[in-house]
CSV table of C-alpha atoms in Angstrom, one decimal:
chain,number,residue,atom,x,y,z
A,1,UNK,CA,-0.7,0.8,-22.9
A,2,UNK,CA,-2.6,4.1,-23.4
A,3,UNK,CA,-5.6,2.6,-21.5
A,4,UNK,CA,-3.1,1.8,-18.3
A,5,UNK,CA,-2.0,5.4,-18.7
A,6,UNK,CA,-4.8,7.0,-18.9
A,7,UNK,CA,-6.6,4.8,-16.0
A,8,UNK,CA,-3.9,5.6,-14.0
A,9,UNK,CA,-4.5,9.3,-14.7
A,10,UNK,CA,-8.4,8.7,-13.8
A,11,UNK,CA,-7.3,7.1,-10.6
A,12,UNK,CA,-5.2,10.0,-9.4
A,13,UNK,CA,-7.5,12.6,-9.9
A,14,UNK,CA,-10.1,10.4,-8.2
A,15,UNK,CA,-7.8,10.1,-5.2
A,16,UNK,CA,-7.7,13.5,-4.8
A,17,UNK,CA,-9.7,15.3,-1.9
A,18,UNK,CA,-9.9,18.6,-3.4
A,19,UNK,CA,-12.0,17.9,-6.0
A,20,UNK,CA,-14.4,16.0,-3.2
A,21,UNK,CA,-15.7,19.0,-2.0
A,22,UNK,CA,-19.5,18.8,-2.5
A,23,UNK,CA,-20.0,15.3,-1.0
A,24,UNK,CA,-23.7,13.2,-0.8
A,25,UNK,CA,-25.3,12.2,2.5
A,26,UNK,CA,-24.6,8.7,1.5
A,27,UNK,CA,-21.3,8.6,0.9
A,28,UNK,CA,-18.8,5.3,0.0
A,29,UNK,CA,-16.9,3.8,2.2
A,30,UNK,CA,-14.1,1.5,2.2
A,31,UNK,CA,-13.9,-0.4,5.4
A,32,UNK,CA,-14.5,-3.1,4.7
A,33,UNK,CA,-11.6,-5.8,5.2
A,34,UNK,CA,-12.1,-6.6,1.4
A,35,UNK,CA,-10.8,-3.6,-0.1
A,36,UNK,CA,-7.7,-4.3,1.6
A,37,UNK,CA,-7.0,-7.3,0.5
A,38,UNK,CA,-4.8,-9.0,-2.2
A,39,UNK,CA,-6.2,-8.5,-5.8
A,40,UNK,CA,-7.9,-12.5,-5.4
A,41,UNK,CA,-9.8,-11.6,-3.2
A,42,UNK,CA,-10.7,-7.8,-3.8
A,43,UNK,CA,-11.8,-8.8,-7.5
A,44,UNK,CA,-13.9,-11.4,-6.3
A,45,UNK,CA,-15.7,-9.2,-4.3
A,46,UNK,CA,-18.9,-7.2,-5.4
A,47,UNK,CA,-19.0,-3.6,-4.8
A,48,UNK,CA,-21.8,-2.2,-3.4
A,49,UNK,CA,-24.1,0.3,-5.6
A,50,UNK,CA,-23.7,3.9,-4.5
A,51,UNK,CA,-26.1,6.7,-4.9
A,52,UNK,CA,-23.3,8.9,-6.2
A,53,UNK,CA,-21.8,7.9,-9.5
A,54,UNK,CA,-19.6,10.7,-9.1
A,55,UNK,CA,-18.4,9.9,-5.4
A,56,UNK,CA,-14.3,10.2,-6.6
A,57,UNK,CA,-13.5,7.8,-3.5
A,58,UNK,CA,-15.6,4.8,-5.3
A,59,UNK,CA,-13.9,5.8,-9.0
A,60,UNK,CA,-11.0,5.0,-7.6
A,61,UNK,CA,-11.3,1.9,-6.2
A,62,UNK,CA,-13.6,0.9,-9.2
A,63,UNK,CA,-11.0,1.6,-11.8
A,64,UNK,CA,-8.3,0.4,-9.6
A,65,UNK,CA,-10.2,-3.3,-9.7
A,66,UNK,CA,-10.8,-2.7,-13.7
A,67,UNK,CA,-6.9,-2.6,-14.4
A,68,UNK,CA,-6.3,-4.9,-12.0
A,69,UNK,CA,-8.9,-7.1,-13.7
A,70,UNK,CA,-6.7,-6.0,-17.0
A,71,UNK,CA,-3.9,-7.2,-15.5
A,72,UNK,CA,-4.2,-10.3,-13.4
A,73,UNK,CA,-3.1,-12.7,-16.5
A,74,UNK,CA,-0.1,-11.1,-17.7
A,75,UNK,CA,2.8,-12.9,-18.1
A,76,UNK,CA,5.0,-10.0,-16.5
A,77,UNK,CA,3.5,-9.0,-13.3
A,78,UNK,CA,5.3,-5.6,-13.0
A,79,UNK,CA,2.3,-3.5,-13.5
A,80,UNK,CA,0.0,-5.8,-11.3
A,81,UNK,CA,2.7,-5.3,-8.4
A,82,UNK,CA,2.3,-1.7,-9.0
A,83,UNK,CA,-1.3,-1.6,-9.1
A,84,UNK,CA,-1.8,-3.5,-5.8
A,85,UNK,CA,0.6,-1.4,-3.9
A,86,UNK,CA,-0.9,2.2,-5.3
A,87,UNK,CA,-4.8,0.8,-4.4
A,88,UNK,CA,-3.2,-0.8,-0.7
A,89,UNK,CA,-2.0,2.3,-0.2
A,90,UNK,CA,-4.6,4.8,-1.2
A,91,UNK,CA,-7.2,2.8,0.7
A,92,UNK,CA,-5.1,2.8,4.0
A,93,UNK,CA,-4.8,6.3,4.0
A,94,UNK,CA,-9.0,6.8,3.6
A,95,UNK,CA,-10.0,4.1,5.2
A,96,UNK,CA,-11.2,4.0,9.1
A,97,UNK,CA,-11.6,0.5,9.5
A,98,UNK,CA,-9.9,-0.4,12.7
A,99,UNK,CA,-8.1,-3.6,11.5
A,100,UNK,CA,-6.8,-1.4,8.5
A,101,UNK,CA,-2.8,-2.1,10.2
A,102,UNK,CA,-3.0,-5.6,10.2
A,103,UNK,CA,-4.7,-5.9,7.2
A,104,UNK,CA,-2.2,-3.5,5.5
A,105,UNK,CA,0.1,-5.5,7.1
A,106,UNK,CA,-0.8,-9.0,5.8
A,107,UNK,CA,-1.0,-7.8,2.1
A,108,UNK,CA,1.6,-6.5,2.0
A,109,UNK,CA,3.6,-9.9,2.9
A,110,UNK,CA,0.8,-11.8,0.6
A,111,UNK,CA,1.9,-9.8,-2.7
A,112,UNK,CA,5.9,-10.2,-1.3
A,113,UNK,CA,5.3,-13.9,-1.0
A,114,UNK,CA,3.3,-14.3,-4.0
A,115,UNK,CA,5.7,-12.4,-6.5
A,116,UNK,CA,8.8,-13.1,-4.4
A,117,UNK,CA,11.1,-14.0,-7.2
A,118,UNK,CA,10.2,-11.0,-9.3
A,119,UNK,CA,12.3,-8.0,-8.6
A,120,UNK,CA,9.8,-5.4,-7.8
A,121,UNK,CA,9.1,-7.6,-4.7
A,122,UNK,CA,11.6,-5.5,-3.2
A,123,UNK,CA,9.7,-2.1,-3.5
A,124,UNK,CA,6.7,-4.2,-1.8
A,125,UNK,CA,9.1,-5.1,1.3
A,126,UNK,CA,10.2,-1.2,0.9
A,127,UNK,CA,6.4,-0.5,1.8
A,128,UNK,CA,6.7,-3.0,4.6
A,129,UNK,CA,9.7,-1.3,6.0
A,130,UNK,CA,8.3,2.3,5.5
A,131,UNK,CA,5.0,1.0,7.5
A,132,UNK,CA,7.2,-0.1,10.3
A,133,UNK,CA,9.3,3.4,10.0
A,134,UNK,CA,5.5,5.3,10.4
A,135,UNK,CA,4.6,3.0,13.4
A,136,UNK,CA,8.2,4.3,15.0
A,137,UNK,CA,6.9,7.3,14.9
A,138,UNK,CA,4.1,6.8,17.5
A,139,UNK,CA,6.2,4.9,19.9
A,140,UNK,CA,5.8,6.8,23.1
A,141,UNK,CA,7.4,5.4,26.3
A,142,UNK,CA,5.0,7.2,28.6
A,143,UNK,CA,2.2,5.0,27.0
A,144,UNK,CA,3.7,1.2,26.5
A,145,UNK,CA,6.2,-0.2,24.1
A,146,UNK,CA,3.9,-1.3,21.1
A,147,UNK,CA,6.4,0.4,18.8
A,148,UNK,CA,9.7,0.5,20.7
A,149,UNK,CA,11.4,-1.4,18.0
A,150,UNK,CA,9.5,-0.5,14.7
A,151,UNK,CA,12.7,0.9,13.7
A,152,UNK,CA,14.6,-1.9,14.3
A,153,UNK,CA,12.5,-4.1,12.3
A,154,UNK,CA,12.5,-1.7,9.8
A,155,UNK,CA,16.1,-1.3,9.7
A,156,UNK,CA,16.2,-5.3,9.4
A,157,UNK,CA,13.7,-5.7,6.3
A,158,UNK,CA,15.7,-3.1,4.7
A,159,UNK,CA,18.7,-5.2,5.1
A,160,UNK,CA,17.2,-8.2,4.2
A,161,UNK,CA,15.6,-6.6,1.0
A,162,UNK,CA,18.7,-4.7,-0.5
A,163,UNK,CA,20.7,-8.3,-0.3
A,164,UNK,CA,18.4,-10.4,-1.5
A,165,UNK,CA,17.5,-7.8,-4.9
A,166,UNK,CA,20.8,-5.5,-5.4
A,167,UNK,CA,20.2,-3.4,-8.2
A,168,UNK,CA,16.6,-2.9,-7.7
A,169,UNK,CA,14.4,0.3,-7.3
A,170,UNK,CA,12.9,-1.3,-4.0
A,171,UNK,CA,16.7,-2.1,-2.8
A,172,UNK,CA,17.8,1.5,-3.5
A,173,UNK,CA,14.9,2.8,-1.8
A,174,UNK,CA,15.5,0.7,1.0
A,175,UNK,CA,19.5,1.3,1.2
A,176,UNK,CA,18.1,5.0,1.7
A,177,UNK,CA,15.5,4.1,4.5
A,178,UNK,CA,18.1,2.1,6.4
A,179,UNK,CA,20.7,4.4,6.3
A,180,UNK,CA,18.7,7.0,7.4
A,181,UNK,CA,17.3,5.4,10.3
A,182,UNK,CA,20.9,4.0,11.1
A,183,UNK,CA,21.5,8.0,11.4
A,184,UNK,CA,19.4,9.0,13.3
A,185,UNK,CA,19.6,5.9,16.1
A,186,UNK,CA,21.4,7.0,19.1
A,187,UNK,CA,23.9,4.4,20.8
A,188,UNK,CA,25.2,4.3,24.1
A,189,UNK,CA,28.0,2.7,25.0
């Protein structure tokens, strides 16, 4: 609809840093676990009132949770799958609320479950596997193996997802991921 297109429009511009230049003293925050939940439970929550009606951070999640709130009844959840994932994501990547992994995490596997026979599940379990590529990253052996087989795992949920939805976006996607990781492995034999 032109209201979806246009919120969605709104949304992006709000998530966007450089136009948050002059900030208040009081700025918004989103650490709380709530704004990283699934929709349920971030709808049912109250936002807090902010000094700033301009703060772009507090926009976003506010019109995020409008068009969610447009949303949550349709009878094709598509667009709800897609809002979820874009306000998951963007408040991950602001958000300094140290259970923010887990959390991510959990949602994640809540809207997979939930929406699990819809075929945009697979671009959810795509964002499951790309979080377990970005943990790979910051395995270092020298400090522990907390991430020694991120890859692995997601090498598996890329598996999983591109043969349990072929000829999906999120199946494609993942075909990529895995194949690229499987590239870059080194084995010894």
């Amino acid at each position: 609809t032109l209201y979806d297109f246009l919120a969605n429009r709104a949304a992006t511009f709000f998530q966007n840093s450089e136009a948050d230049v002059n900030r208040p003293a009081n700025q918004f925050h989103v650490n709380d676990d709530v704004y990283l939940k699934p929709a349920t439970e971030f709808l049912n929550a109250k936002l807090p009132a902010v000094e700033d009606s301009l703060d772009l951070k507090y926009n976003a999640v506010k019109i995020y949770r409008d068009l969610q709130n447009f949303h949550k009844d349709d009878q094709q959840p598509e667009a709800m799958i897609d809002l979820e994932l874009n306000r998951i994501k963007f408040i991950y990547s602001i958000s300094n609320n140290e259970n923010k992994d887990s959390l991510y995490l959990q949602t994640l596997r809540a809207i997979a479950n939930k929406y699990s026979s819809n075929k945009m599940a697979a671009e959810v379990f795509y964002y499951i596997a790309n979080y377990y590529r970005g943990k790979m990253q910051s395995y270092d052996p020298l400090k522990g193996d907390d991430y020694k087989w991120m890859g692995k795992k997601a090498i598996a949920v890329c598996k999983w997802t591109t043969e349990h939805y072929k000829g999906s976006y999120g199946a494609s996607y993942c075909e990529g991921m895995a194949k690229e990781l499987e590239d870059n492995s080194i084995d010894f034999k």
